[in-house]
Coordinates of C-alpha atoms in Angstrom, one line a residue:
M1123 CA 107.6 239.9 164.5
L1124 CA 106.2 241.2 167.8
E1125 CA 105.5 244.8 167.0
Q1126 CA 103.8 246.1 170.2
L1127 CA 103.2 244.9 173.7
L1128 CA 100.7 246.8 175.8
I1129 CA 100.4 246.0 179.5
E1130 CA 97.9 247.7 181.9
N1131 CA 97.3 247.0 185.6
F1132 CA 99.2 243.8 185.6
A1133 CA 101.1 242.9 188.8
I1134 CA 103.1 246.0 189.7
I1135 CA 102.9 247.5 186.2
E1136 CA 100.4 250.3 185.9
K1137 CA 100.9 250.9 182.2
V1138 CA 103.6 249.9 179.8
D1139 CA 103.5 250.3 176.0
L1140 CA 106.5 248.8 174.3
R1141 CA 107.2 249.1 170.6
F1142 CA 109.6 246.5 169.1
E1143 CA 111.5 246.3 165.9
R1144 CA 113.3 243.5 164.0
G1145 CA 116.6 242.1 165.1
M1146 CA 117.7 241.7 168.7
T1147 CA 116.3 243.6 171.6
V1148 CA 117.6 243.4 175.2
L1149 CA 115.8 244.3 178.4
T1150 CA 118.0 245.1 181.3
G1151 CA 117.5 246.3 184.9
E1152 CA 118.1 245.4 188.5
T1153 CA 116.8 242.1 189.9
G1154 CA 113.2 242.5 191.0
A1155 CA 112.6 245.5 188.7
G1156 CA 109.8 243.7 186.8
K1157 CA 111.5 242.1 183.8
S1158 CA 109.9 238.7 184.6
I1159 CA 106.5 240.3 184.7
I1160 CA 106.9 241.4 181.1
I1161 CA 107.7 237.9 180.2
D1162 CA 104.7 236.6 182.2
A1163 CA 102.4 239.0 180.2
L1164 CA 103.8 237.8 176.9
S1165 CA 103.4 234.2 178.1
M1166 CA 99.7 234.8 178.9
L1167 CA 99.2 236.4 175.5
T1168 CA 100.5 233.2 173.9
G1169 CA 98.6 230.6 175.8
A1170 CA 99.7 230.5 179.5
R1171 CA 97.1 230.2 182.2
A1172 CA 96.0 233.4 183.9
S1173 CA 95.9 234.1 187.6
S1174 CA 93.6 236.6 189.2
E1175 CA 96.5 237.5 191.5
M1176 CA 98.2 239.1 188.6
V1177 CA 95.6 242.0 188.5
R1178 CA 97.2 245.1 190.0
H1179 CA 95.9 245.8 193.5
G1180 CA 92.9 248.1 193.4
A1181 CA 92.3 247.7 189.6
D1182 CA 89.0 246.3 188.3
K1183 CA 90.8 244.4 185.5
A1184 CA 94.2 243.8 183.8
T1185 CA 94.6 244.3 180.1
L1186 CA 97.2 242.7 177.9
Q1187 CA 97.6 243.2 174.1
A1188 CA 100.2 242.1 171.6
V1189 CA 100.5 243.0 168.0
F1190 CA 102.3 240.6 165.7
V1191 CA 103.2 241.0 162.0
I1192 CA 102.9 237.6 160.4
G1193 CA 105.2 236.5 157.6
D1194 CA 105.0 233.5 155.4
N1195 CA 104.1 230.7 157.9
P1196 CA 101.7 228.2 156.3
R1197 CA 101.1 226.3 159.5
L1198 CA 100.1 229.3 161.5
R1199 CA 98.0 230.7 158.7
G1200 CA 96.2 227.3 158.4
I1201 CA 95.4 227.3 162.2
L1202 CA 94.1 230.9 162.0
A1203 CA 91.9 230.0 159.0
D1204 CA 90.5 226.9 160.7
N1205 CA 89.4 229.1 163.6
G1206 CA 87.8 231.8 161.4
I1207 CA 90.4 234.4 162.1
D1208 CA 91.0 236.9 159.3
L1209 CA 94.6 237.7 158.4
S1210 CA 94.1 239.8 155.3
D1211 CA 96.7 242.5 156.3
D1212 CA 99.3 240.2 158.0
E1213 CA 98.6 241.8 161.3
L1214 CA 97.6 239.7 164.3
I1215 CA 96.2 241.4 167.4
I1216 CA 95.9 239.3 170.6
F1217 CA 93.8 240.9 173.4
R1218 CA 93.4 239.4 176.8
E1219 CA 91.5 240.7 179.8
M1220 CA 91.5 239.4 183.4
T1221 CA 89.5 240.4 186.5
P1222 CA 90.2 239.9 190.2
S1223 CA 87.3 237.4 190.3
G1224 CA 89.1 235.1 187.9
R1225 CA 87.1 235.9 184.7
S1226 CA 89.2 236.0 181.6
S1227 CA 88.4 236.8 177.9
I1228 CA 90.7 236.3 174.9
R1229 CA 90.3 237.7 171.4
V1230 CA 92.4 237.2 168.3
N1231 CA 91.8 239.8 165.6
G1232 CA 88.4 240.4 167.3
V1233 CA 87.4 236.7 167.3
L1234 CA 86.7 235.2 170.8
V1235 CA 88.9 232.1 171.3
N1236 CA 89.5 229.7 174.2
L1237 CA 92.8 229.2 175.9
K1238 CA 93.6 226.0 174.0
T1239 CA 93.3 227.7 170.7
L1240 CA 95.4 230.6 171.9
A1241 CA 98.1 228.2 173.0
L1242 CA 98.0 226.5 169.6
I1243 CA 98.5 229.9 167.9
G1244 CA 101.1 231.0 170.4
R1245 CA 103.4 228.1 169.6
Y1246 CA 104.2 229.8 166.3
L1247 CA 104.4 233.3 167.7
V1248 CA 106.8 233.3 170.6
D1249 CA 109.2 230.7 172.1
I1250 CA 110.3 231.6 175.6
Q1251 CA 113.5 230.0 176.8
G1252 CA 113.7 230.2 180.5
Q1253 CA 114.2 228.0 183.6
H1254 CA 111.5 225.6 182.4
D1255 CA 113.4 224.9 179.2
M1256 CA 116.6 224.2 181.1
Q1257 CA 114.7 221.7 183.3
Q1258 CA 113.2 220.1 180.1
L1259 CA 116.7 219.8 178.7
L1260 CA 118.0 218.2 181.8
N1261 CA 115.0 215.8 182.0
A1262 CA 115.6 212.7 179.9
D1263 CA 111.8 212.1 179.7
E1264 CA 111.5 215.3 177.8
H1265 CA 114.1 214.6 175.1
L1266 CA 111.6 212.7 172.8
V1267 CA 109.3 215.8 173.0
L1268 CA 112.2 218.1 172.0
L1269 CA 113.2 215.7 169.1
D1270 CA 109.7 215.6 167.8
N1271 CA 109.3 219.3 168.0
F1272 CA 112.4 219.6 165.7
G1273 CA 110.8 217.1 163.2
D1274 CA 109.4 217.9 159.8
D1275 CA 106.0 217.3 158.3
E1276 CA 106.9 213.7 157.4
L1277 CA 107.7 212.9 161.1
A1278 CA 104.4 214.6 162.1
E1279 CA 102.5 212.5 159.6
K1280 CA 104.1 209.3 160.7
K1281 CA 103.4 210.2 164.4
A1282 CA 99.7 210.9 163.6
A1283 CA 99.3 207.6 161.7
Y1284 CA 100.9 205.7 164.5
H1285 CA 98.7 207.4 167.1
D1286 CA 95.5 206.6 165.2
I1287 CA 96.4 202.9 165.1
Y1288 CA 97.5 203.0 168.8
Q1289 CA 94.1 204.4 169.8
K1290 CA 92.3 201.7 168.0
Y1291 CA 94.5 199.0 169.4
T1292 CA 94.2 200.2 173.0
Q1293 CA 90.4 200.5 172.7
L1294 CA 90.2 197.0 171.3
V1295 CA 92.5 195.6 174.1
A1296 CA 90.4 197.4 176.7
R1297 CA 87.2 195.8 175.3
L1298 CA 88.8 192.3 175.3
R1299 CA 90.1 192.8 178.8
R1300 CA 86.6 193.9 180.0
I1301 CA 85.0 190.8 178.5
Q1302 CA 87.7 188.4 179.7
T1303 CA 88.3 189.7 183.2
Q1304 CA 84.7 190.2 184.0
K1305 CA 83.6 186.8 182.6
Q1306 CA 82.1 185.6 185.9
D1307 CA 80.1 188.9 186.3
V1308 CA 79.0 188.6 182.7
A1309 CA 77.9 185.0 183.2
Q1310 CA 75.8 186.0 186.2
K1311 CA 74.3 188.9 184.5
L1312 CA 73.7 186.7 181.4
D1313 CA 71.8 184.2 183.6
L1314 CA 69.6 186.9 185.1
L1315 CA 68.9 188.5 181.8
T1316 CA 68.1 185.1 180.2
F1317 CA 65.7 184.3 183.1
Q1318 CA 64.0 187.6 182.8
R1319 CA 63.7 187.3 179.0
D1320 CA 62.2 183.8 179.2
E1321 CA 59.8 184.8 182.0
L1322 CA 58.5 187.8 180.0
Q1323 CA 58.4 185.9 176.7
N1324 CA 56.4 183.1 178.3
A1325 CA 54.0 185.6 179.8
A1326 CA 53.4 187.0 176.3
L1327 CA 51.8 190.2 177.6
K1328 CA 49.8 192.3 175.2
P1329 CA 49.2 196.1 175.4
N1330 CA 46.0 197.0 177.2
E1331 CA 45.5 193.3 178.3
E1332 CA 45.1 194.2 181.9
D1333 CA 42.2 196.6 181.3
E1334 CA 40.5 194.0 179.1
L1335 CA 40.8 191.3 181.7
L1336 CA 39.5 193.5 184.5
E1337 CA 36.5 194.3 182.3
A1338 CA 35.8 190.6 181.6
R1339 CA 36.3 189.7 185.3
S1340 CA 33.8 192.5 186.3
K1341 CA 31.1 191.0 184.0
L1342 CA 31.6 187.5 185.3
S1343 CA 31.6 188.6 188.9
N1344 CA 28.3 190.4 188.5
F1345 CA 26.6 187.8 186.3
K1346 CA 23.3 187.5 188.3
K1347 CA 22.9 191.3 188.6
I1348 CA 23.5 191.8 184.9
A1349 CA 21.1 188.9 183.9
D1350 CA 18.3 190.2 186.2
R1351 CA 18.6 193.7 184.9
L1352 CA 18.6 192.6 181.3
R1353 CA 15.4 190.5 181.8
A1354 CA 13.7 193.3 183.6
A1355 CA 14.6 195.9 181.0
E1356 CA 13.5 193.6 178.2
S1357 CA 10.2 192.9 179.9
R1358 CA 9.5 196.7 180.5
L1359 CA 10.0 197.2 176.7
N1360 CA 8.5 194.1 175.0
D1361 CA 5.7 192.8 177.3
A1362 CA 2.0 193.6 176.4
G1363 CA 1.3 197.1 177.6
G1364 CA 5.0 197.8 177.9
A1365 CA 6.9 200.9 176.8
I1366 CA 6.8 199.9 173.1
D1367 CA 3.0 199.5 173.1
V1368 CA 2.6 202.8 174.9
L1369 CA 4.9 204.5 172.4
A1370 CA 2.9 203.0 169.5
E1371 CA -0.4 204.3 170.8
T1372 CA 1.1 207.7 171.5
M1373 CA 2.6 207.8 167.9
Q1374 CA -0.9 206.9 166.4
L1375 CA -2.6 209.7 168.4
L1376 CA -0.2 212.3 167.3
N1377 CA -0.3 211.1 163.7
D1378 CA -4.0 211.6 163.7
I1379 CA -3.6 215.4 164.3
A1380 CA -0.3 216.0 162.5
A1381 CA -2.0 217.5 159.5
Y1382 CA -3.4 220.3 161.6
D1383 CA -0.2 221.9 162.8
D1384 CA 3.5 221.6 162.0
N1385 CA 4.3 221.4 165.7
Y1386 CA 2.0 218.3 166.0
A1387 CA 3.8 216.8 163.1
T1388 CA 7.2 217.3 164.7
L1389 CA 5.9 215.7 168.0
A1390 CA 4.6 212.8 166.0
Q1391 CA 8.0 212.4 164.2
N1392 CA 10.0 212.5 167.5
I1393 CA 7.7 209.9 169.1
A1394 CA 8.1 207.7 166.0
E1395 CA 11.9 207.9 166.4
S1396 CA 11.6 206.9 170.0
Y1397 CA 9.3 204.1 169.1
Y1398 CA 11.8 202.6 166.5
T1399 CA 14.7 203.1 168.9
A1400 CA 12.8 201.3 171.6
Q1401 CA 12.1 198.4 169.2
E1402 CA 15.9 198.1 168.4
V1403 CA 16.8 198.2 172.1
G1404 CA 14.2 195.6 172.8
R1405 CA 15.7 193.2 170.2
D1406 CA 19.2 193.9 171.4
L1407 CA 18.2 193.1 175.0
T1408 CA 16.9 189.8 173.8
V1409 CA 20.2 189.0 172.0
E1410 CA 22.3 190.1 175.0
Q1411 CA 20.3 187.8 177.3
G1412 CA 20.8 184.9 174.9
A1413 CA 24.6 185.6 174.7
L1414 CA 25.0 186.0 178.4
T1415 CA 26.8 182.9 180.0
Y1416 CA 28.6 182.2 183.2
D1417 CA 31.8 180.1 183.2
E1418 CA 33.4 179.5 186.5
A1419 CA 36.6 178.1 184.9
E1420 CA 37.0 181.3 182.8
L1421 CA 36.8 183.5 186.0
V1422 CA 39.5 181.4 187.6
A1423 CA 41.6 181.7 184.5
I1424 CA 41.2 185.5 184.4
D1425 CA 42.2 185.7 188.1
D1426 CA 45.3 183.6 187.5
R1427 CA 46.3 185.8 184.5
L1428 CA 45.8 189.0 186.5
A1429 CA 47.8 187.5 189.3
L1430 CA 50.7 186.9 186.8
I1431 CA 50.4 190.4 185.4
H1432 CA 50.5 191.9 188.9
S1433 CA 53.5 189.8 189.8
L1434 CA 55.4 191.0 186.7
E1435 CA 54.4 194.6 187.4
R1436 CA 55.9 194.3 190.9
K1437 CA 59.2 193.1 189.4
Y1438 CA 59.6 195.1 186.3
G1439 CA 57.2 198.1 186.1
A1440 CA 54.1 199.8 187.3
T1441 CA 52.0 199.0 184.2
V1442 CA 51.9 196.4 181.4
A1443 CA 53.4 199.1 179.1
D1444 CA 56.3 199.5 181.6
V1445 CA 56.8 195.7 181.7
L1446 CA 56.9 195.5 177.9
A1447 CA 59.4 198.3 177.8
F1448 CA 61.6 196.5 180.3
Q1449 CA 61.3 193.3 178.2
T1450 CA 62.6 195.2 175.1
Q1451 CA 65.6 196.5 177.1
V1452 CA 66.4 193.0 178.4
E1453 CA 66.4 191.6 174.9
A1454 CA 68.7 194.4 173.7
D1455 CA 71.1 193.9 176.6
L1456 CA 71.2 190.1 175.9
A1457 CA 72.0 190.8 172.3
V1458 CA 75.0 192.9 173.4
F1459 CA 76.3 190.3 175.9
E1460 CA 75.8 187.5 173.6
G1461 CA 77.4 189.5 170.8
D1462 CA 80.5 190.2 173.0
D1463 CA 80.7 186.5 173.9
T1464 CA 80.5 185.3 170.4
A1465 CA 82.9 188.1 169.2
I1466 CA 85.9 187.2 171.4
D1467 CA 87.5 185.0 168.7
S1468 CA 86.9 187.7 166.1
L1469 CA 88.3 190.4 168.5
L1470 CA 91.4 188.3 169.2
H1471 CA 92.0 188.0 165.4
E1472 CA 91.5 191.7 165.0
R1473 CA 93.9 192.5 167.9
E1474 CA 96.5 190.4 166.1
Q1475 CA 96.1 192.3 162.9
L1476 CA 96.1 195.7 164.6
G1477 CA 99.1 194.7 166.7
Q1478 CA 101.0 194.0 163.5
Q1479 CA 99.9 197.4 162.0
L1480 CA 101.0 199.0 165.2
K1481 CA 104.5 197.5 164.9
N1482 CA 104.8 198.6 161.3
A1483 CA 103.6 202.1 162.1
A1484 CA 106.0 202.3 165.1
Q1485 CA 108.9 201.1 162.9
A1486 CA 108.0 203.8 160.3
L1487 CA 107.9 206.4 163.0
H1488 CA 111.3 205.2 164.4
V1489 CA 112.9 205.5 160.9
A1490 CA 111.6 209.0 160.6
R1491 CA 112.8 209.9 164.1
D1492 CA 116.2 208.4 163.4
Q1493 CA 116.6 210.6 160.4
V1494 CA 115.5 213.7 162.4
A1495 CA 117.8 212.7 165.3
R1496 CA 120.8 212.6 162.9
Q1497 CA 119.9 216.0 161.4
L1498 CA 119.4 217.5 164.9
A1499 CA 122.8 216.2 166.1
D1500 CA 124.5 217.5 163.0
D1501 CA 122.9 220.9 163.4
V1502 CA 123.6 221.2 167.1
N1503 CA 127.2 220.1 166.6
G1504 CA 127.6 222.9 164.0
Q1505 CA 126.4 225.4 166.6
L1506 CA 128.5 224.2 169.6
A1507 CA 131.8 225.3 168.0
D1508 CA 130.5 228.8 167.8
L1509 CA 129.6 228.6 171.5
L1510 CA 133.2 227.8 172.4
M1511 CA 132.6 224.1 172.9
T1512 CA 135.1 223.0 170.3
G1513 CA 135.8 219.6 172.0
A1514 CA 132.1 218.9 172.5
K1515 CA 130.0 216.4 170.5
F1516 CA 126.3 216.1 170.7
D1517 CA 124.3 213.0 169.9
V1518 CA 120.6 211.9 170.0
R1519 CA 120.2 208.2 170.8
L1520 CA 117.0 206.2 170.2
T1521 CA 116.3 203.0 172.2
P1522 CA 113.2 200.8 172.2
A1523 CA 110.6 201.7 174.9
P1524 CA 109.5 198.9 177.3
K1525 CA 106.1 198.9 175.6
F1526 CA 104.1 200.6 172.9
L1527 CA 103.2 204.1 174.2
A1528 CA 101.0 206.9 172.8
S1529 CA 104.2 208.5 171.6
G1530 CA 105.5 205.4 169.9
H1531 CA 108.0 202.7 170.7
D1532 CA 111.0 204.9 171.1
Q1533 CA 112.9 206.5 174.0
A1534 CA 115.2 209.4 173.2
A1535 CA 118.2 210.6 175.2
F1536 CA 120.6 213.4 174.5
F1537 CA 124.3 212.5 174.9
I1538 CA 127.3 214.8 175.0
Q1539 CA 131.0 214.7 175.1
T1540 CA 132.2 218.0 176.6
N1541 CA 135.9 217.4 176.1
V1542 CA 137.9 215.5 173.6
G1543 CA 138.7 211.9 174.7
E1544 CA 136.2 211.8 177.6
G1545 CA 133.6 209.8 175.7
M1546 CA 129.8 210.3 175.3
A1547 CA 127.6 210.3 178.4
P1548 CA 124.0 211.3 179.1
L1549 CA 123.6 215.1 179.0
V1550 CA 121.6 215.1 182.2
K1551 CA 124.5 213.6 184.1
I1552 CA 127.6 215.6 183.0
A1553 CA 126.5 219.0 181.7
S1554 CA 127.3 221.9 183.9
G1555 CA 124.9 224.9 184.1
G1556 CA 127.0 226.8 181.6
E1557 CA 127.3 223.9 179.3
A1558 CA 123.6 223.1 179.5
A1559 CA 122.8 226.8 178.7
R1560 CA 125.0 226.6 175.6
V1561 CA 123.4 223.3 174.4
M1562 CA 120.0 224.8 174.9
L1563 CA 121.0 227.9 172.9
A1564 CA 122.4 225.6 170.2
L1565 CA 119.0 223.8 170.1
K1566 CA 117.1 227.0 170.0
T1567 CA 119.2 228.2 167.1
T1568 CA 118.5 225.0 165.3
F1569 CA 114.8 225.1 166.1
A1570 CA 114.4 228.7 165.2
T1571 CA 115.3 227.9 161.6
S1572 CA 113.2 224.8 161.3
Q1573 CA 110.0 225.9 163.1
Q1574 CA 109.7 229.5 161.6
I1575 CA 109.0 230.9 165.1
I1576 CA 108.3 234.6 164.9
S1577 CA 109.9 235.7 168.2
I1578 CA 112.3 234.0 170.6
V1579 CA 112.6 235.2 174.1
F1580 CA 115.7 234.4 176.2
D1581 CA 114.7 234.9 179.8
E1582 CA 118.1 235.1 181.6
A1583 CA 119.2 232.1 179.5
D1584 CA 122.8 233.2 179.9
T1585 CA 122.8 232.7 183.7
G1586 CA 125.9 230.9 184.9
V1587 CA 128.2 232.0 182.1
S1588 CA 130.7 234.9 181.7
G1589 CA 133.7 236.1 179.8
R1590 CA 134.4 234.5 176.4
V1591 CA 131.4 232.2 176.7
A1592 CA 129.1 235.1 177.4
Q1593 CA 130.5 236.8 174.3
A1594 CA 129.9 233.6 172.2
M1595 CA 126.3 233.3 173.4
A1596 CA 125.7 236.9 172.6
K1597 CA 126.9 236.3 169.1
K1598 CA 124.7 233.3 168.7
M1599 CA 121.6 235.2 169.9
R1600 CA 122.5 237.9 167.3
T1601 CA 122.8 235.2 164.7
I1602 CA 119.3 233.9 165.6
S1603 CA 117.9 237.4 165.2
A1604 CA 118.7 237.3 161.5
N1605 CA 115.8 234.8 161.0
S1606 CA 113.6 235.3 164.1
Q1607 CA 113.1 238.4 166.3
V1608 CA 115.1 238.0 169.6
L1609 CA 114.1 239.5 172.9
A1610 CA 116.6 238.8 175.7
I1611 CA 116.4 239.6 179.4
T1612 CA 120.0 239.6 180.5
H1613 CA 122.4 240.7 183.2
L1614 CA 125.4 240.2 180.9
P1615 CA 126.9 243.4 179.3
Q1616 CA 128.3 241.3 176.4
V1617 CA 124.8 240.3 175.4
A1618 CA 123.5 243.8 175.8
A1619 CA 126.3 245.2 173.6
H1620 CA 125.3 242.9 170.7
A1621 CA 121.7 244.0 170.7
D1622 CA 120.1 246.3 168.0
H1623 CA 117.7 247.8 170.6
H1624 CA 117.8 248.2 174.3
F1625 CA 115.1 248.8 177.0
F1626 CA 115.9 249.6 180.6
I1627 CA 113.4 248.4 183.3
E1628 CA 113.3 249.9 186.7
K1629 CA 111.0 249.9 189.7
Q1630 CA 109.9 253.2 191.2
T1631 CA 107.6 254.4 194.0
L1632 CA 105.2 257.0 192.8
A1633 CA 102.4 258.5 194.9
G1634 CA 102.8 255.8 197.5
R1635 CA 102.5 252.9 194.9
T1636 CA 105.3 250.7 193.5
T1637 CA 105.3 250.5 189.7
T1638 CA 107.5 249.2 187.0
T1639 CA 108.6 251.6 184.1
V1640 CA 110.3 250.7 180.9
K1641 CA 112.4 253.2 179.0
P1642 CA 114.0 252.8 175.6
V1643 CA 117.8 253.3 175.6
T1644 CA 119.0 255.5 172.8
D1645 CA 122.2 255.0 170.9
T1646 CA 123.9 257.7 172.9
Q1647 CA 122.7 256.1 176.2
R1648 CA 123.9 252.6 175.4
A1649 CA 127.4 252.9 176.8
E1650 CA 126.0 254.3 180.1
A1651 CA 123.4 251.5 180.4
I1652 CA 126.0 248.8 179.8
A1653 CA 128.5 250.5 182.1
L1654 CA 125.8 250.3 184.8
M1655 CA 125.7 246.6 184.3
L1656 CA 129.4 246.4 184.7
S1657 CA 129.9 248.6 187.8
G1658 CA 126.6 248.6 189.6
D1659 CA 125.0 251.8 191.1
T1660 CA 127.9 254.1 190.3
V1661 CA 129.0 254.5 186.7
T1662 CA 132.8 255.0 186.6
Q1663 CA 134.9 256.3 183.8
T1664 CA 136.5 252.9 183.5
A1665 CA 133.2 251.2 183.2
L1666 CA 132.1 253.6 180.5
E1667 CA 135.3 252.9 178.6
N1668 CA 134.8 249.2 178.9
A1669 CA 131.2 249.5 177.9
Q1670 CA 132.1 251.5 174.8
A1671 CA 134.8 248.9 173.9
L1672 CA 132.1 246.2 174.1
L1673 CA 129.8 248.2 171.9
D1674 CA 132.7 248.8 169.4
D1675 CA 133.7 245.2 169.3
A1676 CA 130.0 244.1 168.8
H1677 CA 129.6 246.6 166.0
K1678 CA 132.6 245.3 164.2
E1679 CA 131.5 241.7 164.5
N1680 CA 128.0 242.5 163.4

């Protein structure tokens, strides 16, 4: 159950600390006193989006906190465990903080969570029935959602299985459509890629090839200079009286005196090394001269090859390495396109198989929904009599959807007969405001049992009813409170009289600021609070007597 609700600097509320108990609690007060603000705070603590405008004027932040005591709810406990939220003592504390700048933080038992996770948790904590729920009930497009919400684990499993196949099927269909509808574009792209691949493969570029060609071209272009220099260098070394002869004579002179001083020996050794090196260089120069050739055709071939390389670099990349990388990508793209092209027959076959699986899954989901629809209709019909709709009959009808949808192949519509003999008709067309309110209450009563919701909030759900109908709705809310905690914002004295606990909400001006205050109504104050709802500003003796009579009757019934 909801045990505590703390609200600080939220809208016109400066600070409210509410402590709740099991059973049925009503919140009453004049229109505009701030009852809806309390519901807004509870909504934001269970997953509704926050607005910076809700921070009280002049405050640096708004703080909301709710404390729940969790019973035996395996689904909720599973969600909490999946998100690393400890629930060792059955107490769940939700804390939310908002600033005027729009920043918001959410913590559940000290664990920071996002809004999506909070909303998932909040589904099992509080169900707020207000104007949105009535709009949902009177919108045929929402009836399938309501039906699925009532469903059991089997329906949820069938729905998940269908949705998994539906996603695979739609992805496959999208891929086929892309291939088939863009066939011309693909063909043009394929032609271009094929041309690029052939051009690059025919070129047969190699890494570092451009550098090697430039080096070879440079040698051929400077053949005469290289030959002249090689001959001159070889002559300077090998001719009589050349460098080698000079080094030999110098080496002999130093060898003659090497025995007299270690330094002379070192000099002789160094000259000897130079002499032998010079001899090797002389031989190498002779070899290089013999190997040096000039081929005009080779120079032309190198120029042609370089021209091809530069042409490819202008098209596909700044360097040979870039061009080779582009070639690799082209070949990969071609493999994808050619794979798509050759896979069409296979994909069409796969689509046929998945389509049959989708039909089977949709049929299984339909059967599960049909069972749930029958159960929902039976349960709601059992509630309508208690709500003084003895001639009414409720039904859920499933019809095939025009196509397979993410939700299945079903459409759901709620039908009702409000009076005996009138026949069934769509709920959205014939239900009055009071009738719709009672049908919604019947649904909530049914859902409360099946979904194990901890707290149900009725936000003026009794609008548009009075008299015996109001009395019946009050009894039904009281019945719901036996399994789920009920909080009801109401203007009806009949509803207030059936409550176990009562809070009175009023708006006051204190120190030049408007603020909302909430006060618990004690047992001795109950009659006066209900009399105020009956008579307005002035509590008359007659109103007090009528209020006490309502309380006495409610006490007997409860």
